[in-house]
Amino acid sequence: MTIPRQFVLAAGGTGGHMVPAAALATELLRRGHYVSLISDERGVRFPGLFDGIATHILPAGRLAGGPIGYARAGLAMLRGRAMAMRLFQSQRPAAVIGFGGYPAFPALLGAFACGIPTAIHEQNAVLGRVNRLVAGRVDAIATSYADVERLKDGWRGKTHLVGNPVREAVVALRSQPYPLLEEDGIFRVLVTGGSQGASVLSEVVPDGLAMLPVSFRRRLQVTHQARIEDIDRVRARYAELSIAADLATYLPDLPEQLKWAHLVIARAGASTLAELTVAGRPAILVPLPSATDDHQTANAREMTMIGGARTIKQSAFTPIELAKQMQKLGLDPPALQNAAGRARSCGRPDAVRDLADLVESLDMPKGDMPIGEARPIKFGDQAAYA
């Protein structure tokens, strides 16, 4: 029988941090626990993620802007730590779990000061800045990849490979077959740059599709997520090329779009990669070159090496290169279906279950609760690819 407990999740205000935190919140609530969220102004603006969950906004400065900026950030974090300590003293949570982003930092500092068990979840294949600052002090580190850069040897004993939680609607796609692709049938392409879209995709993709043979181009049905400042121009370009395309600045029905997609053209954000591999959809990936520590390139490595994706550096992402890769994939349905299977093989559909098991075990004596697949990993561990 599960004993209801209070858990606090702390996440910065980007989709990459908030989506897995929301997935864990849903699972913990389903198990009968109580959940609250610590975030910033951006985090509470994501529609539908934390409806009905008590949310606390703490000051958390960003480490930027030189000495003055660092000083301001330090003061903001100290204020956030003090607020977190008062919150924890009134709630006394069983554990505090950080998902990265600056708002997680004062929450974890407050937990350390109050002696509350802690864990962090790293969505990317490179340990993020805030997670690096606290990794030595937390009780457990949950990772999404078997190989995580910037993870020190001394932390491996408390590191558990769980994967990156995705929405239940995406997990449900795993039991459904890859959409039928006939030689002369509709070829569905999903273009997404993450929660904010990506201008480079809007600049390159329409012109790249225009270079495809006419017989192939006429089969295309494109769903394209674009930035608000790009959407009218991109819509006009597709119309000029007579390519059937639906455009939006936000895709609330992304799981439904994934369900029917034969190929995805996307950035290599952590949530995007997790959804592609759980659903089993082949992709052309264009990592964001300005991402901290080039973590998107690291994220794409596993799916690319296994044959489920092709990665193109942004500097090499031209209409000609895209058209070349599209023809290699799109004109060989068996190869594309094989790529879908390879993408699926590195998905971790039980990530939220394994993370919840790990979180529940934090305030229990060692050995009292098994942790499913959330097992300690070693450098070079390849079991995740089985």
mmCIF file of C-alpha atoms in Angstrom:
data_model
loop_
_atom_site.group_PDB
_atom_site.id
_atom_site.type_symbol
_atom_site.label_atom_id
_atom_site.label_comp_id
_atom_site.label_asym_id
_atom_site.label_seq_id
_atom_site.Cartn_x
_atom_site.Cartn_y
_atom_site.Cartn_z
ATOM 1 C CA MET A 1 0.000 0.000 0.000
ATOM 2 C CA THR A 2 1.378 3.419 -0.961
ATOM 3 C CA ILE A 3 1.736 5.913 1.883
ATOM 4 C CA PRO A 4 0.739 9.369 0.592
ATOM 5 C CA ARG A 5 3.617 11.826 0.773
ATOM 6 C CA GLN A 6 4.380 15.360 -0.366
ATOM 7 C CA PHE A 7 6.879 15.851 -3.191
ATOM 8 C CA VAL A 8 8.197 19.150 -4.523
ATOM 9 C CA LEU A 9 9.307 19.412 -8.131
ATOM 10 C CA ALA A 10 11.571 22.313 -9.135
ATOM 11 C CA ALA A 11 12.058 23.213 -12.775
ATOM 12 C CA GLY A 12 13.142 26.162 -14.912
ATOM 13 C CA GLY A 13 10.681 27.717 -17.286
ATOM 14 C CA THR A 14 11.466 25.987 -20.597
ATOM 15 C CA GLY A 15 9.573 23.111 -22.147
ATOM 16 C CA GLY A 16 12.593 20.835 -21.874
ATOM 17 C CA HIS A 17 12.456 21.100 -18.072
ATOM 18 C CA MET A 18 8.721 21.539 -17.559
ATOM 19 C CA VAL A 19 7.370 18.658 -19.676
ATOM 20 C CA PRO A 20 9.211 15.842 -17.834
ATOM 21 C CA ALA A 21 8.408 17.495 -14.507
ATOM 22 C CA ALA A 22 4.717 17.535 -15.455
ATOM 23 C CA ALA A 23 4.873 13.869 -16.473
ATOM 24 C CA LEU A 24 6.344 12.947 -13.082
ATOM 25 C CA ALA A 25 3.742 15.078 -11.293
ATOM 26 C CA THR A 26 0.944 13.200 -13.065
ATOM 27 C CA GLU A 27 2.438 9.827 -12.143
ATOM 28 C CA LEU A 28 2.973 10.758 -8.484
ATOM 29 C CA LEU A 29 -0.597 12.054 -8.229
ATOM 30 C CA ARG A 30 -1.835 8.820 -9.790
ATOM 31 C CA ARG A 31 0.005 6.937 -7.029
ATOM 32 C CA GLY A 32 -1.836 8.936 -4.375
ATOM 33 C CA HIS A 33 0.849 11.448 -3.447
ATOM 34 C CA TYR A 34 0.707 15.236 -3.136
ATOM 35 C CA VAL A 35 2.762 17.380 -5.497
ATOM 36 C CA SER A 36 3.734 21.035 -5.636
ATOM 37 C CA LEU A 37 5.863 22.930 -8.120
ATOM 38 C CA ILE A 38 8.612 25.529 -7.779
ATOM 39 C CA SER A 39 9.335 27.449 -10.973
ATOM 40 C CA ASP A 40 9.551 30.945 -12.442
ATOM 41 C CA GLU A 41 7.176 33.213 -14.339
ATOM 42 C CA ARG A 42 7.869 31.407 -17.613
ATOM 43 C CA GLY A 43 7.197 27.959 -16.187
ATOM 44 C CA VAL A 44 3.680 28.729 -15.025
ATOM 45 C CA ARG A 45 2.670 29.933 -18.477
ATOM 46 C CA PHE A 46 2.701 26.502 -20.131
ATOM 47 C CA PRO A 47 -0.977 25.693 -20.695
ATOM 48 C CA GLY A 48 -2.347 22.550 -19.094
ATOM 49 C CA LEU A 49 0.893 21.144 -17.666
ATOM 50 C CA PHE A 50 0.323 21.796 -13.957
ATOM 51 C CA ASP A 51 -3.393 22.477 -13.689
ATOM 52 C CA GLY A 52 -4.592 21.980 -10.128
ATOM 53 C CA ILE A 53 -1.063 21.741 -8.675
ATOM 54 C CA ALA A 54 0.107 24.262 -6.074
ATOM 55 C CA THR A 55 2.795 26.399 -7.693
ATOM 56 C CA HIS A 56 5.384 28.626 -6.014
ATOM 57 C CA ILE A 57 7.471 31.192 -7.886
ATOM 58 C CA LEU A 58 10.891 31.826 -6.363
ATOM 59 C CA PRO A 59 13.485 34.433 -7.346
ATOM 60 C CA ALA A 60 16.391 32.817 -9.168
ATOM 61 C CA GLY A 61 18.985 34.997 -10.809
ATOM 62 C CA ARG A 62 20.746 33.976 -13.989
ATOM 63 C CA LEU A 63 24.525 33.641 -13.900
ATOM 64 C CA ALA A 64 25.325 36.174 -16.597
ATOM 65 C CA GLY A 65 26.206 39.841 -17.039
ATOM 66 C CA GLY A 66 29.654 39.948 -15.488
ATOM 67 C CA PRO A 67 30.450 40.716 -11.818
ATOM 68 C CA ILE A 68 27.366 42.889 -11.301
ATOM 69 C CA GLY A 69 25.107 40.304 -12.897
ATOM 70 C CA TYR A 70 26.647 37.527 -10.800
ATOM 71 C CA ALA A 71 26.165 39.566 -7.614
ATOM 72 C CA ARG A 72 22.509 40.189 -8.435
ATOM 73 C CA ALA A 73 22.019 36.529 -9.259
ATOM 74 C CA GLY A 74 23.616 35.512 -5.988
ATOM 75 C CA LEU A 75 21.317 37.769 -3.971
ATOM 76 C CA ALA A 76 18.253 36.499 -5.838
ATOM 77 C CA MET A 77 19.253 32.899 -5.181
ATOM 78 C CA LEU A 78 19.774 33.595 -1.487
ATOM 79 C CA ARG A 79 16.288 35.108 -1.311
ATOM 80 C CA GLY A 80 14.927 32.102 -3.177
ATOM 81 C CA ARG A 81 16.714 29.717 -0.808
ATOM 82 C CA ALA A 82 15.217 31.465 2.218
ATOM 83 C CA MET A 83 11.728 31.313 0.694
ATOM 84 C CA ALA A 84 12.191 27.626 -0.144
ATOM 85 C CA MET A 85 13.285 26.868 3.434
ATOM 86 C CA ARG A 86 10.147 28.527 4.831
ATOM 87 C CA LEU A 87 8.017 26.543 2.397
ATOM 88 C CA PHE A 88 9.705 23.254 3.290
ATOM 89 C CA GLN A 89 9.431 23.919 7.011
ATOM 90 C CA SER A 90 5.668 24.274 6.627
ATOM 91 C CA GLN A 91 5.174 21.364 4.211
ATOM 92 C CA ARG A 92 8.078 19.066 5.130
ATOM 93 C CA PRO A 93 8.172 17.260 1.764
ATOM 94 C CA ALA A 94 9.439 13.709 1.483
ATOM 95 C CA ALA A 95 11.820 14.809 -1.275
ATOM 96 C CA VAL A 96 12.661 17.678 -3.618
ATOM 97 C CA ILE A 97 13.400 16.841 -7.252
ATOM 98 C CA GLY A 98 15.159 19.294 -9.556
ATOM 99 C CA PHE A 99 14.805 19.211 -13.336
ATOM 100 C CA GLY A 100 17.354 21.859 -14.202
ATOM 101 C CA GLY A 101 16.991 25.541 -14.931
ATOM 102 C CA TYR A 102 17.888 28.328 -12.534
ATOM 103 C CA PRO A 103 14.668 28.164 -10.448
ATOM 104 C CA ALA A 104 15.659 24.641 -9.373
ATOM 105 C CA PHE A 105 18.842 25.915 -7.738
ATOM 106 C CA PRO A 106 17.430 27.840 -4.734
ATOM 107 C CA ALA A 107 14.867 25.071 -4.179
ATOM 108 C CA LEU A 108 17.616 22.457 -3.913
ATOM 109 C CA LEU A 109 19.760 24.723 -1.737
ATOM 110 C CA GLY A 110 16.801 25.064 0.617
ATOM 111 C CA ALA A 111 16.347 21.285 0.672
ATOM 112 C CA PHE A 112 20.022 20.758 1.529
ATOM 113 C CA ALA A 113 19.720 23.229 4.414
ATOM 114 C CA CYS A 114 16.581 21.489 5.726
ATOM 115 C CA GLY A 115 18.000 17.966 5.420
ATOM 116 C CA ILE A 116 15.378 16.872 2.889
ATOM 117 C CA PRO A 117 16.229 14.046 0.430
ATOM 118 C CA THR A 118 16.948 15.314 -3.070
ATOM 119 C CA ALA A 119 17.315 14.106 -6.636
ATOM 120 C CA ILE A 120 17.929 15.712 -10.002
ATOM 121 C CA HIS A 121 16.806 14.631 -13.440
ATOM 122 C CA GLU A 122 18.985 15.426 -16.454
ATOM 123 C CA GLN A 123 17.132 15.466 -19.760
ATOM 124 C CA ASN A 124 20.145 16.038 -22.001
ATOM 125 C CA ALA A 125 23.252 14.038 -22.880
ATOM 126 C CA VAL A 126 25.354 16.745 -21.212
ATOM 127 C CA LEU A 127 24.855 17.510 -17.526
ATOM 128 C CA GLY A 128 23.366 21.006 -17.347
ATOM 129 C CA ARG A 129 24.882 23.929 -15.454
ATOM 130 C CA VAL A 130 22.542 23.918 -12.450
ATOM 131 C CA ASN A 131 22.633 20.125 -12.194
ATOM 132 C CA ARG A 132 26.440 20.238 -12.227
ATOM 133 C CA LEU A 133 26.387 22.700 -9.322
ATOM 134 C CA VAL A 134 24.294 20.396 -7.118
ATOM 135 C CA ALA A 135 25.170 16.903 -8.375
ATOM 136 C CA GLY A 136 27.750 16.310 -5.666
ATOM 137 C CA ARG A 137 25.218 16.934 -2.873
ATOM 138 C CA VAL A 138 21.998 15.299 -4.104
ATOM 139 C CA ASP A 139 21.038 11.775 -3.091
ATOM 140 C CA ALA A 140 20.311 10.537 -6.623
ATOM 141 C CA ILE A 141 20.923 11.552 -10.226
ATOM 142 C CA ALA A 142 18.484 10.345 -12.885
ATOM 143 C CA THR A 143 19.670 10.469 -16.495
ATOM 144 C CA SER A 144 18.038 10.141 -19.890
ATOM 145 C CA TYR A 145 21.091 8.699 -21.653
ATOM 146 C CA ALA A 146 23.569 5.975 -20.765
ATOM 147 C CA ASP A 147 26.464 8.273 -21.577
ATOM 148 C CA VAL A 148 26.209 11.765 -20.105
ATOM 149 C CA GLU A 149 29.016 14.236 -20.569
ATOM 150 C CA ARG A 150 30.244 16.232 -17.548
ATOM 151 C CA LEU A 151 29.103 13.495 -15.166
ATOM 152 C CA LYS A 152 32.006 12.864 -12.785
ATOM 153 C CA ASP A 153 33.235 9.352 -11.943
ATOM 154 C CA GLY A 154 32.494 9.921 -8.286
ATOM 155 C CA TRP A 155 28.796 10.469 -8.973
ATOM 156 C CA ARG A 156 28.210 7.257 -10.918
ATOM 157 C CA GLY A 157 27.296 5.194 -7.857
ATOM 158 C CA LYS A 158 24.156 7.280 -7.302
ATOM 159 C CA THR A 159 23.302 7.700 -10.979
ATOM 160 C CA HIS A 160 20.290 5.891 -12.441
ATOM 161 C CA LEU A 161 19.333 5.541 -16.083
ATOM 162 C CA VAL A 162 15.589 6.155 -16.363
ATOM 163 C CA GLY A 163 15.061 8.017 -19.651
ATOM 164 C CA ASN A 164 13.163 11.233 -20.243
ATOM 165 C CA PRO A 165 9.448 11.121 -19.336
ATOM 166 C CA VAL A 166 7.006 11.920 -22.132
ATOM 167 C CA ARG A 167 3.262 12.403 -22.252
ATOM 168 C CA GLU A 168 0.982 9.378 -22.022
ATOM 169 C CA ALA A 169 -0.414 10.195 -25.457
ATOM 170 C CA VAL A 170 3.074 9.724 -26.919
ATOM 171 C CA VAL A 171 3.664 6.463 -25.040
ATOM 172 C CA ALA A 172 0.378 5.198 -26.504
ATOM 173 C CA LEU A 173 1.846 5.577 -30.013
ATOM 174 C CA ARG A 174 4.399 2.897 -29.236
ATOM 175 C CA SER A 175 1.786 0.156 -29.518
ATOM 176 C CA GLN A 176 0.641 1.403 -32.920
ATOM 177 C CA PRO A 177 2.329 0.505 -36.216
ATOM 178 C CA TYR A 178 4.359 2.922 -38.281
ATOM 179 C CA PRO A 179 1.890 4.580 -40.705
ATOM 180 C CA LEU A 180 1.534 2.718 -43.984
ATOM 181 C CA LEU A 181 3.705 4.262 -46.683
ATOM 182 C CA GLU A 182 2.863 3.289 -50.229
ATOM 183 C CA GLU A 183 5.094 4.199 -53.161
ATOM 184 C CA ASP A 184 2.527 6.566 -54.629
ATOM 185 C CA GLY A 185 0.723 7.444 -51.394
ATOM 186 C CA ILE A 186 0.741 10.558 -49.220
ATOM 187 C CA PHE A 187 4.084 11.272 -47.552
ATOM 188 C CA ARG A 188 3.546 13.135 -44.283
ATOM 189 C CA VAL A 189 6.303 15.393 -42.963
ATOM 190 C CA LEU A 190 6.255 17.010 -39.523
ATOM 191 C CA VAL A 191 8.515 20.037 -39.043
ATOM 192 C CA THR A 192 9.009 21.247 -35.487
ATOM 193 C CA GLY A 193 11.591 23.389 -33.761
ATOM 194 C CA GLY A 194 10.409 22.723 -30.219
ATOM 195 C CA SER A 195 8.246 24.981 -28.088
ATOM 196 C CA GLN A 196 9.517 28.133 -29.836
ATOM 197 C CA GLY A 197 9.801 26.900 -33.414
ATOM 198 C CA ALA A 198 13.048 27.387 -35.355
ATOM 199 C CA SER A 199 13.664 30.040 -37.990
ATOM 200 C CA VAL A 200 16.316 28.000 -39.787
ATOM 201 C CA LEU A 201 13.776 25.250 -40.466
ATOM 202 C CA SER A 202 11.366 27.815 -41.878
ATOM 203 C CA GLU A 203 14.111 29.220 -44.097
ATOM 204 C CA VAL A 204 15.425 25.919 -45.456
ATOM 205 C CA VAL A 205 12.647 23.316 -45.460
ATOM 206 C CA PRO A 206 10.251 24.837 -48.046
ATOM 207 C CA ASP A 207 13.096 25.485 -50.501
ATOM 208 C CA GLY A 208 14.524 22.022 -49.884
ATOM 209 C CA LEU A 209 11.179 20.359 -50.573
ATOM 210 C CA ALA A 210 10.907 22.466 -53.741
ATOM 211 C CA MET A 211 13.987 20.670 -55.106
ATOM 212 C CA LEU A 212 12.405 17.232 -54.864
ATOM 213 C CA PRO A 213 11.173 15.528 -58.051
ATOM 214 C CA VAL A 214 7.699 16.748 -58.986
ATOM 215 C CA SER A 215 6.218 13.264 -58.525
ATOM 216 C CA PHE A 216 7.524 13.152 -54.937
ATOM 217 C CA ARG A 217 6.664 16.763 -54.149
ATOM 218 C CA ARG A 218 3.025 16.228 -55.102
ATOM 219 C CA ARG A 219 2.754 13.464 -52.494
ATOM 220 C CA LEU A 220 3.866 15.686 -49.625
ATOM 221 C CA GLN A 221 1.595 16.733 -46.788
ATOM 222 C CA VAL A 222 3.470 19.005 -44.391
ATOM 223 C CA THR A 223 2.670 20.108 -40.852
ATOM 224 C CA HIS A 224 5.048 22.908 -39.930
ATOM 225 C CA GLN A 225 5.468 24.651 -36.590
ATOM 226 C CA ALA A 226 6.904 28.113 -37.179
ATOM 227 C CA ARG A 227 7.643 31.224 -35.183
ATOM 228 C CA ILE A 228 4.937 33.866 -35.263
ATOM 229 C CA GLU A 229 7.243 36.255 -37.118
ATOM 230 C CA ASP A 230 7.900 33.630 -39.835
ATOM 231 C CA ILE A 231 4.552 31.933 -40.285
ATOM 232 C CA ASP A 232 2.960 34.164 -42.942
ATOM 233 C CA ARG A 233 6.058 34.124 -45.123
ATOM 234 C CA VAL A 234 6.427 30.333 -44.838
ATOM 235 C CA ARG A 235 2.742 29.749 -45.567
ATOM 236 C CA ALA A 236 3.034 31.874 -48.712
ATOM 237 C CA ARG A 237 6.137 29.972 -49.829
ATOM 238 C CA TYR A 238 4.408 26.588 -49.517
ATOM 239 C CA ALA A 239 1.423 27.941 -51.473
ATOM 240 C CA GLU A 240 3.756 29.231 -54.178
ATOM 241 C CA LEU A 241 5.282 25.758 -54.457
ATOM 242 C CA SER A 242 1.852 24.042 -54.448
ATOM 243 C CA ILE A 243 2.893 21.937 -51.447
ATOM 244 C CA ALA A 244 0.029 21.015 -49.127
ATOM 245 C CA ALA A 245 0.962 22.452 -45.746
ATOM 246 C CA ASP A 246 -0.674 23.247 -42.409
ATOM 247 C CA LEU A 247 1.167 25.815 -40.306
ATOM 248 C CA ALA A 248 0.883 26.758 -36.650
ATOM 249 C CA THR A 249 2.951 28.530 -34.018
ATOM 250 C CA TYR A 250 2.069 25.864 -31.448
ATOM 251 C CA LEU A 251 1.032 22.237 -31.877
ATOM 252 C CA PRO A 252 -1.164 21.207 -28.927
ATOM 253 C CA ASP A 253 -1.979 17.967 -30.785
ATOM 254 C CA LEU A 254 1.665 16.983 -31.352
ATOM 255 C CA PRO A 255 1.074 13.310 -30.405
ATOM 256 C CA GLU A 256 -1.618 13.118 -33.087
ATOM 257 C CA GLN A 257 0.758 14.707 -35.591
ATOM 258 C CA LEU A 258 3.471 12.200 -34.643
ATOM 259 C CA LYS A 259 1.008 9.363 -35.095
ATOM 260 C CA TRP A 260 0.647 10.069 -38.821
ATOM 261 C CA ALA A 261 4.141 11.393 -39.592
ATOM 262 C CA HIS A 262 6.392 9.353 -41.873
ATOM 263 C CA LEU A 263 9.355 11.653 -41.258
ATOM 264 C CA VAL A 264 10.114 14.418 -38.758
ATOM 265 C CA ILE A 265 12.457 17.353 -39.384
ATOM 266 C CA ALA A 266 13.365 18.893 -36.047
ATOM 267 C CA ARG A 267 15.812 20.369 -33.610
ATOM 268 C CA ALA A 268 17.434 17.891 -31.223
ATOM 269 C CA GLY A 269 15.983 19.054 -27.915
ATOM 270 C CA ALA A 270 15.677 16.472 -25.164
ATOM 271 C CA SER A 271 11.875 16.258 -25.200
ATOM 272 C CA THR A 272 11.798 16.007 -29.002
ATOM 273 C CA LEU A 273 14.287 13.124 -28.991
ATOM 274 C CA ALA A 274 12.424 11.331 -26.197
ATOM 275 C CA GLU A 275 9.128 11.564 -28.088
ATOM 276 C CA LEU A 276 10.634 10.476 -31.403
ATOM 277 C CA THR A 277 12.253 7.402 -29.897
ATOM 278 C CA VAL A 278 9.280 6.380 -27.778
ATOM 279 C CA ALA A 279 6.910 6.764 -30.741
ATOM 280 C CA GLY A 280 9.398 5.309 -33.212
ATOM 281 C CA ARG A 281 9.613 8.016 -35.867
ATOM 282 C CA PRO A 282 12.633 8.554 -38.122
ATOM 283 C CA ALA A 283 14.008 12.062 -38.281
ATOM 284 C CA ILE A 284 16.332 14.559 -39.859
ATOM 285 C CA LEU A 285 17.824 16.451 -36.923
ATOM 286 C CA VAL A 286 19.377 19.921 -36.979
ATOM 287 C CA PRO A 287 20.940 20.590 -33.549
ATOM 288 C CA LEU A 288 20.811 24.154 -32.259
ATOM 289 C CA PRO A 289 24.456 25.306 -32.476
ATOM 290 C CA SER A 290 24.069 27.864 -29.676
ATOM 291 C CA ALA A 291 22.735 25.321 -27.164
ATOM 292 C CA THR A 292 24.758 25.306 -23.950
ATOM 293 C CA ASP A 293 27.704 22.885 -24.203
ATOM 294 C CA ASP A 294 26.387 21.902 -27.665
ATOM 295 C CA HIS A 295 24.089 19.481 -25.851
ATOM 296 C CA GLN A 296 21.710 19.039 -28.794
ATOM 297 C CA THR A 297 24.470 17.455 -30.870
ATOM 298 C CA ALA A 298 25.130 15.088 -27.974
ATOM 299 C CA ASN A 299 21.401 14.342 -27.685
ATOM 300 C CA ALA A 300 21.211 13.369 -31.360
ATOM 301 C CA ARG A 301 24.209 11.041 -31.215
ATOM 302 C CA GLU A 302 22.449 7.919 -29.884
ATOM 303 C CA MET A 303 19.511 8.015 -32.307
ATOM 304 C CA THR A 304 21.823 8.787 -35.230
ATOM 305 C CA MET A 305 24.350 6.049 -34.413
ATOM 306 C CA ILE A 306 21.615 3.458 -34.166
ATOM 307 C CA GLY A 307 20.236 4.435 -37.574
ATOM 308 C CA GLY A 308 17.000 6.122 -36.557
ATOM 309 C CA ALA A 309 17.981 9.627 -37.623
ATOM 310 C CA ARG A 310 20.281 11.654 -39.811
ATOM 311 C CA THR A 311 21.941 14.638 -38.180
ATOM 312 C CA ILE A 312 22.894 17.711 -40.212
ATOM 313 C CA LYS A 313 24.876 20.551 -38.676
ATOM 314 C CA GLN A 314 23.099 23.860 -39.064
ATOM 315 C CA SER A 315 26.029 25.222 -41.100
ATOM 316 C CA ALA A 316 25.493 22.378 -43.589
ATOM 317 C CA PHE A 317 21.696 22.477 -43.510
ATOM 318 C CA THR A 318 20.944 23.818 -46.966
ATOM 319 C CA PRO A 319 18.007 23.206 -49.316
ATOM 320 C CA ILE A 320 20.249 21.017 -51.490
ATOM 321 C CA GLU A 321 21.392 18.875 -48.544
ATOM 322 C CA LEU A 322 17.850 18.502 -47.228
ATOM 323 C CA ALA A 323 16.539 17.483 -50.661
ATOM 324 C CA LYS A 324 19.312 14.896 -50.964
ATOM 325 C CA GLN A 325 18.525 13.350 -47.572
ATOM 326 C CA MET A 326 14.783 13.465 -48.228
ATOM 327 C CA GLN A 327 15.176 11.525 -51.474
ATOM 328 C CA LYS A 328 17.362 8.882 -49.824
ATOM 329 C CA LEU A 329 14.730 8.325 -47.142
ATOM 330 C CA GLY A 330 11.461 9.101 -48.875
ATOM 331 C CA LEU A 331 11.983 7.089 -52.036
ATOM 332 C CA ASP A 332 12.818 3.891 -50.160
ATOM 333 C CA PRO A 333 9.808 2.983 -47.957
ATOM 334 C CA PRO A 334 11.377 -0.225 -46.509
ATOM 335 C CA ALA A 335 14.488 1.738 -45.456
ATOM 336 C CA LEU A 336 12.345 4.435 -43.862
ATOM 337 C CA GLN A 337 10.329 1.858 -41.954
ATOM 338 C CA ASN A 338 13.572 0.228 -40.822
ATOM 339 C CA ALA A 339 14.779 3.631 -39.565
ATOM 340 C CA ALA A 340 11.516 3.984 -37.629
ATOM 341 C CA GLY A 341 12.184 0.646 -35.931
ATOM 342 C CA ARG A 342 15.718 1.667 -35.061
ATOM 343 C CA ALA A 343 14.478 4.939 -33.586
ATOM 344 C CA ARG A 344 11.954 3.000 -31.524
ATOM 345 C CA SER A 345 14.626 0.633 -30.225
ATOM 346 C CA CYS A 346 16.339 3.380 -28.225
ATOM 347 C CA GLY A 347 13.131 4.771 -26.718
ATOM 348 C CA ARG A 348 12.476 4.444 -22.991
ATOM 349 C CA PRO A 349 8.679 4.331 -22.594
ATOM 350 C CA ASP A 350 8.842 3.465 -18.883
ATOM 351 C CA ALA A 351 10.844 6.552 -17.954
ATOM 352 C CA VAL A 352 8.141 8.157 -15.828
ATOM 353 C CA ARG A 353 7.472 4.916 -13.960
ATOM 354 C CA ASP A 354 11.164 4.377 -13.252
ATOM 355 C CA LEU A 355 11.675 7.985 -12.194
ATOM 356 C CA ALA A 356 8.670 7.826 -9.859
ATOM 357 C CA ASP A 357 10.019 4.593 -8.348
ATOM 358 C CA LEU A 358 13.346 6.303 -7.732
ATOM 359 C CA VAL A 359 11.682 9.355 -6.195
ATOM 360 C CA GLU A 360 9.526 7.230 -3.883
ATOM 361 C CA SER A 361 12.634 5.405 -2.663
ATOM 362 C CA LEU A 362 14.484 8.555 -1.596
ATOM 363 C CA ASP A 363 13.106 8.776 1.951
ATOM 364 C CA MET A 364 13.045 5.015 2.588
ATOM 365 C CA PRO A 365 15.778 2.784 4.025
ATOM 366 C CA LYS A 366 18.009 1.334 1.335
ATOM 367 C CA GLY A 367 16.696 -1.941 -0.014
ATOM 368 C CA ASP A 368 13.083 -1.344 0.995
ATOM 369 C CA MET A 369 11.918 -0.508 -2.512
ATOM 370 C CA PRO A 370 13.159 -1.930 -5.810
ATOM 371 C CA ILE A 371 13.705 0.647 -8.532
ATOM 372 C CA GLY A 372 12.687 -1.111 -11.748
ATOM 373 C CA GLU A 373 15.038 -0.187 -14.555
ATOM 374 C CA ALA A 374 16.384 2.845 -12.692
ATOM 375 C CA ARG A 375 19.701 1.147 -12.120
ATOM 376 C CA PRO A 376 23.180 2.507 -11.466
ATOM 377 C CA ILE A 377 25.177 2.832 -14.691
ATOM 378 C CA LYS A 378 28.838 2.857 -15.564
ATOM 379 C CA PHE A 379 30.819 4.724 -18.169
ATOM 380 C CA GLY A 380 30.229 3.242 -21.597
ATOM 381 C CA ASP A 381 27.211 1.249 -20.440
ATOM 382 C CA GLN A 382 25.550 0.000 -23.631
ATOM 383 C CA ALA A 383 22.632 -1.859 -22.059
ATOM 384 C CA ALA A 384 20.347 1.060 -22.817
ATOM 385 C CA TYR A 385 20.598 0.241 -26.508
ATOM 386 C CA ALA A 386 19.331 -3.332 -26.150
#
